[in-house]
Coordinates of C-alpha atoms and ligand atoms in Angstrom, one line a residue:
M7 CA 0.2 0.0 0.0
V8 CA 1.3 3.7 -1.0
D9 CA 1.7 5.6 2.0
A10 CA -0.7 8.4 2.2
Y11 CA 1.7 10.8 3.8
P12 CA 5.3 10.0 2.4
P13 CA 8.0 11.9 4.3
L14 CA 9.3 15.0 2.6
D15 CA 12.9 14.6 1.8
H16 CA 13.6 18.5 2.5
E17 CA 11.8 18.4 5.8
Y18 CA 14.4 15.5 7.0
A19 CA 17.2 17.5 5.2
L20 CA 16.6 20.3 7.5
D21 CA 15.9 18.3 10.7
R22 CA 19.3 16.6 10.0
D23 CA 21.2 19.5 9.1
C24 CA 19.7 23.0 10.0
T25 CA 22.9 24.9 9.4
T26 CA 22.4 28.6 10.3
L27 CA 24.7 31.3 8.5
S28 CA 26.7 32.1 11.6
R29 CA 27.8 28.7 12.3
H30 CA 28.5 28.3 8.7
V31 CA 31.1 31.1 8.7
L32 CA 32.9 29.8 11.9
Q33 CA 33.1 26.4 10.3
Q34 CA 34.1 27.8 7.1
L35 CA 37.1 29.5 9.2
Q36 CA 37.3 26.5 11.6
S37 CA 38.2 28.8 14.2
F38 CA 37.1 31.1 17.1
S39 CA 39.7 33.5 16.5
P40 CA 38.8 37.4 16.6
D41 CA 39.0 37.6 12.6
A42 CA 36.4 34.7 12.3
Q43 CA 34.2 36.1 15.0
D44 CA 34.4 39.6 13.3
L45 CA 33.2 38.0 9.7
S46 CA 30.5 36.0 11.5
A47 CA 29.3 38.9 13.2
L48 CA 29.5 41.1 10.2
M49 CA 27.4 38.3 8.1
N50 CA 24.9 38.2 11.0
R51 CA 24.4 42.0 10.4
I52 CA 24.1 41.8 6.7
A53 CA 21.5 39.1 7.1
L54 CA 19.7 41.2 9.5
A55 CA 19.6 43.9 6.8
G56 CA 18.3 41.6 4.3
K57 CA 15.5 40.2 6.7
L58 CA 14.5 43.9 7.1
I59 CA 14.3 44.5 3.4
A60 CA 12.8 41.4 2.7
R61 CA 10.1 42.3 5.4
R62 CA 9.5 45.7 3.7
L63 CA 9.5 44.4 0.2
S64 CA 7.1 41.5 1.1
R65 CA 4.3 44.3 2.0
A66 CA 5.2 47.0 -0.1
G67 CA 2.1 47.0 -2.2
L68 CA 0.0 47.3 0.9
M69 CA 2.1 50.2 2.8
E70 CA 2.2 53.9 2.3
G71 CA 5.3 55.4 1.1
V72 CA 7.2 52.3 -0.1
L73 CA 7.0 52.3 -3.7
G74 CA 7.7 54.8 -6.1
F75 CA 10.5 57.4 -6.4
T76 CA 11.6 60.2 -4.3
G77 CA 12.0 62.9 -6.5
D78 CA 15.6 62.9 -6.2
V79 CA 18.5 61.9 -8.3
N80 CA 21.7 60.1 -7.2
V81 CA 25.3 60.4 -7.8
Q82 CA 24.8 58.2 -10.7
G83 CA 22.3 60.6 -12.2
E84 CA 19.6 57.9 -11.7
T85 CA 16.3 58.7 -10.3
V86 CA 16.1 57.4 -6.7
K87 CA 13.4 55.1 -5.4
K88 CA 12.0 55.2 -2.1
M89 CA 13.2 51.5 -1.2
D90 CA 16.7 52.6 -2.3
I91 CA 16.7 55.0 0.4
Y92 CA 15.0 52.7 2.9
A93 CA 17.5 50.0 2.4
N94 CA 20.4 52.2 2.1
E95 CA 19.4 53.4 5.7
V96 CA 19.0 49.7 7.0
F97 CA 22.5 49.0 6.1
I98 CA 23.8 52.0 8.0
S99 CA 21.6 51.4 10.9
V100 CA 22.4 47.8 11.6
F101 CA 26.0 48.7 11.2
K102 CA 26.0 51.4 13.6
Q103 CA 25.2 49.1 16.4
S104 CA 27.6 46.9 15.2
G105 CA 30.7 48.2 16.7
M106 CA 32.7 46.9 13.8
V107 CA 32.2 48.9 10.5
C108 CA 34.0 52.0 10.4
R109 CA 32.9 52.9 6.8
L110 CA 30.1 52.1 4.4
A111 CA 30.3 53.0 1.0
S112 CA 27.3 52.3 -1.2
E113 CA 25.5 53.3 -4.4
E114 CA 23.3 55.8 -2.9
M115 CA 26.0 57.9 -1.2
E116 CA 28.3 60.2 -3.1
K117 CA 31.0 59.8 -0.3
P118 CA 31.4 57.1 2.1
Y119 CA 29.4 57.1 5.4
Y120 CA 31.9 57.1 8.4
I121 CA 30.9 55.8 12.1
P122 CA 33.9 57.1 14.1
E123 CA 33.0 55.4 17.1
N124 CA 33.3 52.0 15.7
C125 CA 36.9 52.7 13.8
P126 CA 38.9 52.1 17.1
I127 CA 37.3 48.5 17.1
G128 CA 36.4 47.2 13.8
R129 CA 38.3 48.7 10.7
Y130 CA 36.0 47.1 8.3
T131 CA 34.6 48.8 5.3
L132 CA 31.1 47.4 3.8
L133 CA 30.6 48.2 0.1
Y134 CA 27.1 47.8 -1.2
D135 CA 24.3 48.3 -3.6
P136 CA 21.4 48.5 -1.2
I137 CA 18.7 47.6 -4.0
D138 CA 20.1 46.0 -7.4
G139 CA 17.4 46.3 -10.2
S140 CA 15.2 48.9 -8.5
S141 CA 13.4 49.4 -11.5
N142 CA 11.7 46.2 -10.9
I143 CA 10.3 47.1 -7.4
D144 CA 7.1 48.9 -8.6
T145 CA 6.2 45.9 -10.5
N146 CA 6.8 43.4 -8.1
I147 CA 9.8 41.6 -9.8
N148 CA 12.8 40.1 -8.1
V149 CA 15.5 42.7 -6.6
G150 CA 18.7 42.1 -4.6
S151 CA 21.4 43.6 -2.4
I152 CA 25.1 43.0 -3.2
F153 CA 27.8 43.4 -0.7
A154 CA 31.5 43.3 -0.4
I155 CA 33.9 43.4 2.9
R156 CA 37.3 45.0 2.8
Q157 CA 39.8 45.9 5.5
Q158 CA 40.8 49.3 5.9
E159 CA 44.1 50.2 5.2
G160 CA 45.8 53.2 6.9
E161 CA 44.1 56.0 9.0
D162 CA 42.1 57.5 6.2
L163 CA 42.4 60.9 8.3
E164 CA 41.3 63.1 5.3
G165 CA 38.2 60.9 4.9
T166 CA 39.1 60.3 1.2
A167 CA 38.8 56.2 1.7
S168 CA 41.6 56.1 -1.2
D169 CA 42.6 53.1 0.1
L170 CA 39.4 51.9 -1.4
L171 CA 40.6 52.3 -4.7
Q172 CA 42.3 48.7 -5.1
S173 CA 41.6 45.8 -6.9
G174 CA 38.7 43.2 -6.2
R175 CA 41.3 41.0 -4.6
K176 CA 41.2 42.7 -1.6
Q177 CA 37.9 41.6 -0.9
L178 CA 37.4 39.5 2.2
G179 CA 34.3 38.3 1.7
A180 CA 31.0 39.3 -0.9
G181 CA 27.8 38.3 -1.7
Y182 CA 24.2 39.1 -2.6
I183 CA 20.5 38.7 -1.1
L184 CA 18.0 37.8 -3.4
Y185 CA 14.4 39.1 -2.9
G186 CA 12.8 36.6 -5.2
P187 CA 9.6 34.0 -4.3
S188 CA 12.0 33.0 -1.4
T189 CA 14.7 35.5 0.0
M190 CA 18.3 33.9 -0.5
L191 CA 21.7 35.0 0.8
V192 CA 24.7 33.9 -1.1
Y193 CA 28.0 34.6 -0.1
S194 CA 31.8 33.6 -0.1
I195 CA 34.6 34.1 2.2
G196 CA 37.4 32.8 -0.1
R197 CA 36.2 29.1 0.7
G198 CA 33.7 28.6 -2.0
V199 CA 30.3 29.9 -2.6
H200 CA 27.2 28.9 -0.5
A201 CA 23.6 29.9 -0.6
F202 CA 21.2 30.2 2.3
T203 CA 17.5 30.5 2.1
L204 CA 15.4 32.6 4.8
D205 CA 12.9 30.4 6.7
P206 CA 10.4 33.3 7.3
S207 CA 9.1 30.9 10.3
L208 CA 12.2 30.8 11.9
G209 CA 13.7 34.2 10.9
E210 CA 16.7 32.5 10.0
F211 CA 18.9 31.7 6.8
I212 CA 19.3 28.1 6.7
L213 CA 21.9 26.5 4.2
S214 CA 20.5 25.3 1.1
N215 CA 23.3 24.9 -1.6
E216 CA 26.9 24.5 -0.1
N217 CA 30.0 24.8 -2.7
I218 CA 28.2 25.8 -5.5
Q219 CA 29.9 25.3 -8.8
V220 CA 28.9 27.0 -12.0
P221 CA 28.9 24.6 -15.0
E222 CA 31.8 25.5 -17.6
H223 CA 29.1 26.1 -20.2
G224 CA 25.6 26.8 -20.0
P225 CA 22.8 27.7 -22.3
I226 CA 21.7 31.2 -21.0
Y227 CA 23.0 34.8 -22.3
S228 CA 21.7 37.6 -20.5
V229 CA 22.0 40.9 -21.8
N230 CA 19.8 44.1 -22.8
E231 CA 19.6 43.6 -26.6
G232 CA 17.7 47.1 -26.7
N233 CA 21.1 48.4 -26.5
F234 CA 22.3 46.6 -29.7
W235 CA 22.4 49.9 -31.8
Q236 CA 24.9 51.2 -29.0
W237 CA 27.3 48.3 -28.9
D238 CA 30.6 48.1 -30.1
E239 CA 30.6 45.3 -33.2
S240 CA 32.2 42.8 -31.2
I241 CA 29.3 42.6 -28.9
R242 CA 26.9 43.0 -31.7
N243 CA 28.8 39.5 -33.4
Y244 CA 28.7 37.9 -30.2
T245 CA 24.7 38.2 -30.1
R246 CA 24.7 37.1 -33.8
Y247 CA 26.4 34.0 -33.1
V248 CA 24.1 33.1 -30.3
H249 CA 21.0 33.9 -32.8
R250 CA 22.3 31.9 -35.2
H251 CA 23.6 28.7 -33.2
E252 CA 21.1 25.8 -31.5
G253 CA 21.4 25.6 -27.6
Y254 CA 21.1 29.4 -26.4
T255 CA 18.3 31.1 -24.6
A256 CA 17.8 34.6 -23.6
R257 CA 16.9 35.7 -20.0
Y258 CA 16.9 39.0 -18.8
S259 CA 15.2 40.5 -15.8
G260 CA 16.7 44.0 -15.3
A261 CA 18.2 43.1 -12.1
L262 CA 21.6 41.9 -11.9
V263 CA 21.2 39.8 -8.8
G264 CA 18.6 37.7 -10.2
D265 CA 20.2 37.3 -13.7
F266 CA 23.4 36.5 -12.0
H267 CA 22.0 33.8 -9.6
R268 CA 20.2 31.7 -12.5
I269 CA 23.6 31.5 -14.4
L270 CA 25.4 30.7 -11.3
F271 CA 23.2 27.6 -10.9
Q272 CA 22.5 26.9 -14.3
G273 CA 25.4 28.3 -16.6
G274 CA 25.8 30.7 -18.9
V275 CA 26.7 34.4 -19.3
F276 CA 25.5 37.8 -18.2
L277 CA 27.0 40.7 -20.2
Y278 CA 26.7 44.5 -19.6
P279 CA 29.0 46.1 -22.1
G280 CA 29.9 49.7 -22.8
T281 CA 27.3 51.7 -24.9
L282 CA 27.4 54.7 -26.9
K283 CA 25.9 56.8 -23.9
K284 CA 27.8 54.7 -21.2
P285 CA 31.1 53.7 -22.8
E286 CA 32.2 52.0 -19.5
G287 CA 28.8 50.3 -19.4
K288 CA 26.2 50.7 -16.5
L289 CA 27.5 48.6 -13.8
R290 CA 29.9 49.7 -10.7
L291 CA 32.9 48.3 -10.0
L292 CA 33.1 48.3 -6.1
Y293 CA 29.8 47.2 -5.2
E294 CA 28.3 45.6 -8.3
S295 CA 30.8 43.7 -10.4
A296 CA 33.7 43.2 -8.1
P297 CA 31.7 41.3 -5.5
L298 CA 29.9 39.1 -8.1
A299 CA 33.3 38.6 -9.9
Y300 CA 34.6 37.3 -6.5
L301 CA 31.6 34.6 -6.2
I302 CA 31.9 33.4 -9.8
E303 CA 35.7 32.9 -9.4
Q304 CA 35.2 31.1 -6.4
A305 CA 32.4 29.0 -8.1
G306 CA 34.8 28.0 -10.9
G307 CA 33.6 30.6 -13.4
R308 CA 34.9 33.8 -14.7
A309 CA 34.4 37.8 -14.8
S310 CA 36.1 39.9 -17.6
T311 CA 35.8 43.5 -18.8
G312 CA 36.6 42.1 -22.0
T313 CA 40.1 42.7 -22.2
Q314 CA 41.0 42.0 -18.2
D315 CA 39.8 40.0 -15.3
I316 CA 37.2 42.0 -13.3
L317 CA 39.1 41.3 -10.1
D318 CA 42.5 42.9 -11.3
V319 CA 40.8 46.2 -12.3
I320 CA 41.8 49.3 -10.3
P321 CA 39.0 51.8 -10.1
D322 CA 39.9 55.6 -10.3
K323 CA 37.1 56.7 -8.1
I324 CA 34.6 55.0 -5.5
H325 CA 31.5 55.0 -8.3
A326 CA 34.1 53.6 -11.3
R327 CA 32.2 51.6 -13.6
T328 CA 33.2 48.6 -16.0
P329 CA 31.9 46.6 -18.5
L330 CA 30.8 43.3 -17.3
I331 CA 31.1 39.8 -18.8
I332 CA 30.5 37.1 -16.2
G333 CA 29.6 33.5 -15.9
S334 CA 30.7 30.3 -17.0
K335 CA 34.3 29.9 -18.0
E336 CA 33.6 28.8 -21.8
D337 CA 30.8 31.5 -22.2
V338 CA 33.0 34.4 -20.9
S339 CA 35.9 33.2 -23.2
L340 CA 33.5 33.0 -26.2
V341 CA 32.7 36.7 -25.8
E342 CA 36.0 37.7 -25.1
S343 CA 37.2 36.0 -28.5
F344 CA 34.7 38.3 -30.3
I345 CA 36.3 41.3 -28.7
Q346 CA 39.7 40.1 -29.5
E347 CA 39.0 39.3 -33.1
E348 CA 37.6 42.8 -33.6
A349 CA 40.3 44.5 -31.8
R350 CA 42.9 42.6 -34.3
E351 CA 40.7 43.7 -37.3
K352 CA 41.1 47.2 -36.0
E353 CA 44.8 46.9 -35.7
E354 CA 45.2 45.4 -39.0
K355 CA 43.2 48.1 -40.8
L356 CA 45.4 50.8 -39.1
I357 CA 48.7 48.9 -40.3
A358 CA 47.0 48.9 -43.8
R359 CA 46.1 52.8 -43.9
S360 CA 49.7 53.5 -42.6
Ligands
LIG409 P1 20.8 49.7 -10.0 O1 21.7 49.3 -8.9 O2 20.5 51.3 -10.1 O3 19.3 49.2 -10.1 O4 21.2 49.4 -11.6 C1 21.7 48.1 -12.2 C2 20.7 47.4 -12.8 C3 21.2 45.9 -13.0 O5 20.7 45.2 -11.7 C4 20.8 45.5 -14.3 O6 21.5 44.6 -14.6 C5 20.8 46.8 -15.1 O7 20.9 47.9 -14.2 C6 19.7 46.6 -15.8 O8 20.0 48.2 -16.9 P2 19.1 48.2 -18.0 O9 18.0 48.6 -17.6 O10 19.7 49.4 -18.9 O11 19.3 47.0 -18.9
LIG410 MG1 22.7 47.7 -9.1

């Protein structure tokens, strides 16, 4: 006879191994050293910010003053949403109380935010995009938050935060929170990439995927093809290539975190190349491209500007932008091969002309 109520595998999985985020961070570092404690506490604070933002998003359509624009324009020249401001302040407020983060640098603030009372205790800097893909908010489509943790170098007495103008290899950890059908937190502290799902009944992020590896190649290409007219010929040639070959499928949600998440699990490539209007592309290095590049390398994939690994790029300012090509190794290399071919052809034409 068939059991009317067969045990559900996932329930057993949770009973057996209900690993919370803070426990996981400590396990990863195999230590209770002050550094490990710091990272664990930092991740806990980021998780708290994620829970607060997720809670507000989940009721956004029912509350006054949550959706829509503030009427302001941020340092990037982009219109600001009310949720951008709320989420930015959530991160500041959870880290004000933490005692560990001395500076926060975000997409929504022209200059870093200093918490001087924390500086003698914890010399960490949090870089973040509080709401990535905020154009999705008003239509209830997925958005995310992206973060990176760096150690402050030097005293920064002038408050210029110039030590942040270093490559992404300086990141101690990075990750994102995806506000989708469920809320997920994906992070790495240099020991693989791990995903946690928020169990709303527990109010805890519980380990759901450990040591994620991105496939070497995948079917997805994720790019805003509405920018075709603004692209360099190499990117046009790449899209022509995928249009003419079997095995590719387009996915683009307008929120980098969601598009990246799909590629992390299923393979493929996300690209936001330079355009006529934005020659360096749209995405910002320090709190969008570099954190995701850190994750994808940890997952066995690649992130490139087209000519350089994202993690080697040194920004000239905090809000610097870079073209981004990120995902499965083979797919990133394929895009790069079109860029290289175009560069070769241009060089040959120059030589022929001279
Ligand atoms: P945001 O952080 O201001 O929301 O901008 C970043 C977003 C990414 O999430 C997304 O990949 C991209 O902008 C979409 O831009 P576009 O609408 O030009 O395709
Ligand atoms: Mg963003």
